[in-house]
Amino acid sequence: MSYDISELQIGTNILWSNEPCVVIGRDHTKLGRGGAILRLKMRGLISGTIYETTLKGNDSLSEAEIKRSKAQFLYGDQEKLHFMKQDDFDQISLSKKIIGRQSDFLKEETEVDIISFEGKAINVQLPVKVDLRVTYAEPAVRGNTAQGNVTKPVELETGAKINAPLFIKNGDTVRVNTETGQYVERVNK
């Protein structure tokens, strides 16, 4: 299957430079007497590379045959992260480099989607938001907001460091956006 430029939406999987990519940005412009153009931004699912291109009205791109399966995060070592597929209990190992910043928000038993291309696991997709416990947060000091500081660095149970509001303390559970790495809200458990 191929897509013409009007069918390419954010989240569409396409082939670009022989690599499966996901569309992460698009800007469709209709020129006066000329045709339409589409500025496309995509991320390679294998390399993590960001590609940008401009397509004209009659251009088309091929669909990337991506399959998704549910898996559970088991553990990580220095270089790899290990997952177990939930349908057949096979174990899959992927490089931390491929998964990138999202690996900072993985804790044991987190459910993820394994992304496969041509029968081979190439990446994972975490839930957009995960709940993690704060293991270290400096106490808020009265007057900290005088210079406009309304956040402070905190460390999460996975070892990741994020900025959170001053009222967050050790032992709190916070919700984190795994795509941006930002604090979302405090969770009452």
mmCIF file of C-alpha atoms in Angstrom:
data_model
loop_
_atom_site.group_PDB
_atom_site.id
_atom_site.type_symbol
_atom_site.label_atom_id
_atom_site.label_comp_id
_atom_site.label_asym_id
_atom_site.label_seq_id
_atom_site.Cartn_x
_atom_site.Cartn_y
_atom_site.Cartn_z
ATOM 1 C CA MET A 1 0.000 0.000 0.000
ATOM 2 C CA SER A 2 1.174 3.517 -0.645
ATOM 3 C CA TYR A 3 0.056 6.846 0.749
ATOM 4 C CA ASP A 4 -0.371 10.068 -1.209
ATOM 5 C CA ILE A 5 0.476 13.288 0.657
ATOM 6 C CA SER A 6 -3.091 13.986 1.807
ATOM 7 C CA GLU A 7 -3.226 10.605 3.636
ATOM 8 C CA LEU A 8 -0.029 11.066 5.672
ATOM 9 C CA GLN A 9 -1.006 11.863 9.256
ATOM 10 C CA ILE A 10 0.965 12.016 12.502
ATOM 11 C CA GLY A 11 1.515 8.446 13.679
ATOM 12 C CA THR A 12 1.496 6.917 10.166
ATOM 13 C CA ASN A 13 4.218 4.300 9.570
ATOM 14 C CA ILE A 14 6.061 4.691 6.256
ATOM 15 C CA LEU A 15 9.258 3.514 4.582
ATOM 16 C CA TRP A 16 11.895 6.201 4.086
ATOM 17 C CA SER A 17 15.450 5.411 2.941
ATOM 18 C CA ASN A 18 14.678 1.686 3.443
ATOM 19 C CA GLU A 19 13.925 2.296 7.137
ATOM 20 C CA PRO A 20 10.506 2.131 8.794
ATOM 21 C CA CYS A 21 9.629 5.575 10.131
ATOM 22 C CA VAL A 22 6.751 7.136 12.027
ATOM 23 C CA VAL A 23 5.432 10.573 11.027
ATOM 24 C CA ILE A 24 5.915 12.987 13.953
ATOM 25 C CA GLY A 25 5.132 16.279 12.231
ATOM 26 C CA ARG A 26 3.434 17.552 9.098
ATOM 27 C CA ASP A 27 2.667 20.914 7.505
ATOM 28 C CA HIS A 28 0.349 20.748 4.477
ATOM 29 C CA THR A 29 0.354 23.886 2.292
ATOM 30 C CA LYS A 30 -1.841 24.552 -0.723
ATOM 31 C CA LEU A 31 -0.183 26.920 -3.139
ATOM 32 C CA GLY A 32 -2.307 29.269 -5.292
ATOM 33 C CA ARG A 33 -2.073 27.956 -8.824
ATOM 34 C CA GLY A 34 0.582 25.409 -8.031
ATOM 35 C CA GLY A 35 -0.046 22.108 -6.345
ATOM 36 C CA ALA A 36 0.027 21.273 -2.685
ATOM 37 C CA ILE A 37 3.225 20.574 -0.780
ATOM 38 C CA LEU A 38 3.757 18.683 2.438
ATOM 39 C CA ARG A 39 6.647 19.302 4.801
ATOM 40 C CA LEU A 40 7.118 16.042 6.645
ATOM 41 C CA LYS A 41 9.066 15.251 9.800
ATOM 42 C CA MET A 42 9.589 11.603 10.738
ATOM 43 C CA ARG A 43 11.602 9.487 13.180
ATOM 44 C CA GLY A 44 13.332 6.283 12.107
ATOM 45 C CA LEU A 45 12.111 3.370 14.208
ATOM 46 C CA ILE A 46 15.453 1.538 13.967
ATOM 47 C CA SER A 47 18.022 4.345 14.092
ATOM 48 C CA GLY A 48 16.021 7.023 15.920
ATOM 49 C CA THR A 49 17.187 9.524 13.272
ATOM 50 C CA ILE A 50 14.906 12.497 12.571
ATOM 51 C CA TYR A 51 14.242 12.976 8.858
ATOM 52 C CA GLU A 52 12.692 16.038 7.229
ATOM 53 C CA THR A 53 11.546 16.272 3.629
ATOM 54 C CA THR A 54 9.182 18.166 1.359
ATOM 55 C CA LEU A 55 6.783 16.254 -0.870
ATOM 56 C CA LYS A 56 4.839 17.569 -3.860
ATOM 57 C CA GLY A 57 1.210 16.861 -4.790
ATOM 58 C CA ASN A 58 1.676 13.668 -6.793
ATOM 59 C CA ASP A 59 4.394 12.064 -4.596
ATOM 60 C CA SER A 60 3.579 8.956 -2.592
ATOM 61 C CA LEU A 61 5.306 6.881 0.081
ATOM 62 C CA SER A 62 5.072 3.165 0.858
ATOM 63 C CA GLU A 63 3.524 1.875 4.039
ATOM 64 C CA ALA A 64 5.854 0.181 6.536
ATOM 65 C CA GLU A 65 4.404 -3.167 7.608
ATOM 66 C CA ILE A 66 4.695 -2.702 11.369
ATOM 67 C CA LYS A 67 3.377 -5.275 13.823
ATOM 68 C CA ARG A 68 2.806 -4.607 17.519
ATOM 69 C CA SER A 69 2.707 -7.110 20.348
ATOM 70 C CA LYS A 70 2.371 -6.696 24.101
ATOM 71 C CA ALA A 71 5.388 -7.365 26.286
ATOM 72 C CA GLN A 72 6.533 -6.825 29.834
ATOM 73 C CA PHE A 73 9.839 -5.233 30.853
ATOM 74 C CA LEU A 74 11.962 -7.720 32.817
ATOM 75 C CA TYR A 75 15.305 -6.035 33.533
ATOM 76 C CA GLY A 76 18.104 -3.973 32.033
ATOM 77 C CA ASP A 77 21.870 -4.399 32.039
ATOM 78 C CA GLN A 78 24.636 -2.047 30.882
ATOM 79 C CA GLU A 79 23.790 -2.208 27.173
ATOM 80 C CA LYS A 80 20.457 -3.992 26.700
ATOM 81 C CA LEU A 81 16.892 -4.041 27.966
ATOM 82 C CA HIS A 82 15.101 -7.376 28.226
ATOM 83 C CA PHE A 83 11.388 -7.939 27.610
ATOM 84 C CA MET A 84 9.035 -10.931 27.642
ATOM 85 C CA LYS A 85 6.267 -11.159 25.047
ATOM 86 C CA GLN A 86 2.913 -11.850 26.658
ATOM 87 C CA ASP A 87 1.454 -14.031 23.915
ATOM 88 C CA ASP A 88 4.217 -16.675 23.628
ATOM 89 C CA PHE A 89 6.577 -15.778 26.518
ATOM 90 C CA ASP A 90 9.574 -15.327 24.185
ATOM 91 C CA GLN A 91 12.271 -13.015 25.511
ATOM 92 C CA ILE A 92 13.479 -10.087 23.417
ATOM 93 C CA SER A 93 16.553 -7.930 24.061
ATOM 94 C CA LEU A 94 16.957 -4.457 22.582
ATOM 95 C CA SER A 95 19.799 -1.955 22.831
ATOM 96 C CA LYS A 96 19.335 0.978 25.227
ATOM 97 C CA LYS A 97 20.649 3.219 22.450
ATOM 98 C CA ILE A 98 17.737 2.308 20.175
ATOM 99 C CA ILE A 99 15.092 2.918 22.842
ATOM 100 C CA GLY A 100 16.722 6.192 23.907
ATOM 101 C CA ARG A 101 15.451 8.458 26.690
ATOM 102 C CA GLN A 102 12.323 6.359 27.199
ATOM 103 C CA SER A 103 14.466 3.664 28.812
ATOM 104 C CA ASP A 104 14.858 6.031 31.790
ATOM 105 C CA PHE A 105 11.192 5.457 32.670
ATOM 106 C CA LEU A 106 11.105 1.644 32.546
ATOM 107 C CA LYS A 107 10.591 -0.270 35.771
ATOM 108 C CA GLU A 108 10.053 -4.000 36.221
ATOM 109 C CA GLU A 109 6.696 -5.289 34.959
ATOM 110 C CA THR A 110 5.929 -2.177 32.873
ATOM 111 C CA GLU A 111 3.797 -3.204 29.899
ATOM 112 C CA VAL A 112 5.052 -1.970 26.524
ATOM 113 C CA ASP A 113 4.319 -2.528 22.842
ATOM 114 C CA ILE A 114 7.090 -4.322 20.937
ATOM 115 C CA ILE A 115 7.363 -2.873 17.423
ATOM 116 C CA SER A 116 8.404 -5.445 14.809
ATOM 117 C CA PHE A 117 9.385 -4.928 11.179
ATOM 118 C CA GLU A 118 9.882 -7.843 8.783
ATOM 119 C CA GLY A 119 9.600 -10.288 11.693
ATOM 120 C CA LYS A 120 12.309 -8.639 13.807
ATOM 121 C CA ALA A 121 11.766 -6.568 16.981
ATOM 122 C CA ILE A 122 13.149 -3.089 16.302
ATOM 123 C CA ASN A 123 11.863 -0.873 19.118
ATOM 124 C CA VAL A 124 9.354 -0.518 21.953
ATOM 125 C CA GLN A 125 6.634 1.980 22.703
ATOM 126 C CA LEU A 126 5.993 2.816 26.341
ATOM 127 C CA PRO A 127 2.665 4.034 27.669
ATOM 128 C CA VAL A 128 2.490 7.822 27.230
ATOM 129 C CA LYS A 129 2.316 8.305 31.010
ATOM 130 C CA VAL A 130 3.817 6.172 33.782
ATOM 131 C CA ASP A 131 3.678 6.471 37.572
ATOM 132 C CA LEU A 132 7.037 6.405 39.373
ATOM 133 C CA ARG A 133 8.052 6.846 43.012
ATOM 134 C CA VAL A 134 10.368 9.716 43.996
ATOM 135 C CA THR A 135 13.465 8.368 45.754
ATOM 136 C CA TYR A 136 15.236 11.680 46.308
ATOM 137 C CA ALA A 137 13.953 15.241 46.422
ATOM 138 C CA GLU A 138 15.662 18.149 48.108
ATOM 139 C CA PRO A 139 13.443 19.865 50.646
ATOM 140 C CA ALA A 140 11.744 23.035 49.434
ATOM 141 C CA VAL A 141 13.301 26.125 50.986
ATOM 142 C CA ARG A 142 11.167 29.138 51.749
ATOM 143 C CA GLY A 143 11.979 31.904 49.283
ATOM 144 C CA ASN A 144 13.053 29.571 46.464
ATOM 145 C CA THR A 145 10.414 31.083 44.194
ATOM 146 C CA ALA A 146 11.872 34.591 44.492
ATOM 147 C CA GLN A 147 14.130 34.012 41.457
ATOM 148 C CA GLY A 148 11.332 32.326 39.501
ATOM 149 C CA ASN A 149 12.364 28.771 40.448
ATOM 150 C CA VAL A 150 9.120 26.864 40.838
ATOM 151 C CA THR A 151 10.637 23.435 40.151
ATOM 152 C CA LYS A 152 13.448 21.369 41.599
ATOM 153 C CA PRO A 153 15.291 18.268 40.367
ATOM 154 C CA VAL A 154 14.057 14.958 41.773
ATOM 155 C CA GLU A 155 15.290 11.404 41.274
ATOM 156 C CA LEU A 156 12.842 8.625 40.424
ATOM 157 C CA GLU A 157 12.929 4.925 41.339
ATOM 158 C CA THR A 158 14.366 4.117 37.889
ATOM 159 C CA GLY A 159 17.298 6.505 38.421
ATOM 160 C CA ALA A 160 15.887 9.113 36.014
ATOM 161 C CA LYS A 161 16.080 12.758 37.026
ATOM 162 C CA ILE A 162 13.278 15.177 36.156
ATOM 163 C CA ASN A 163 12.136 18.614 37.300
ATOM 164 C CA ALA A 164 9.088 18.626 39.576
ATOM 165 C CA PRO A 165 7.210 21.274 41.596
ATOM 166 C CA LEU A 166 8.607 22.332 44.961
ATOM 167 C CA PHE A 167 5.901 20.491 46.953
ATOM 168 C CA ILE A 168 7.089 17.038 45.738
ATOM 169 C CA LYS A 169 8.963 15.121 48.457
ATOM 170 C CA ASN A 170 10.642 11.721 48.997
ATOM 171 C CA GLY A 171 8.194 8.844 48.716
ATOM 172 C CA ASP A 172 5.642 10.694 46.555
ATOM 173 C CA THR A 173 4.432 9.026 43.376
ATOM 174 C CA VAL A 174 4.477 11.221 40.276
ATOM 175 C CA ARG A 175 3.101 10.755 36.770
ATOM 176 C CA VAL A 176 5.684 11.355 34.023
ATOM 177 C CA ASN A 177 5.166 11.836 30.278
ATOM 178 C CA THR A 178 7.519 9.270 28.672
ATOM 179 C CA GLU A 179 7.623 11.123 25.343
ATOM 180 C CA THR A 180 8.807 14.450 26.776
ATOM 181 C CA GLY A 181 10.333 13.327 30.097
ATOM 182 C CA GLN A 182 8.309 15.946 31.960
ATOM 183 C CA TYR A 183 6.395 15.866 35.237
ATOM 184 C CA VAL A 184 2.617 15.690 34.717
ATOM 185 C CA GLU A 185 1.059 15.439 38.207
ATOM 186 C CA ARG A 186 1.343 13.950 41.677
ATOM 187 C CA VAL A 187 -0.536 10.678 42.107
ATOM 188 C CA ASN A 188 -2.299 9.763 45.355
ATOM 189 C CA LYS A 189 -1.824 6.076 46.086
#
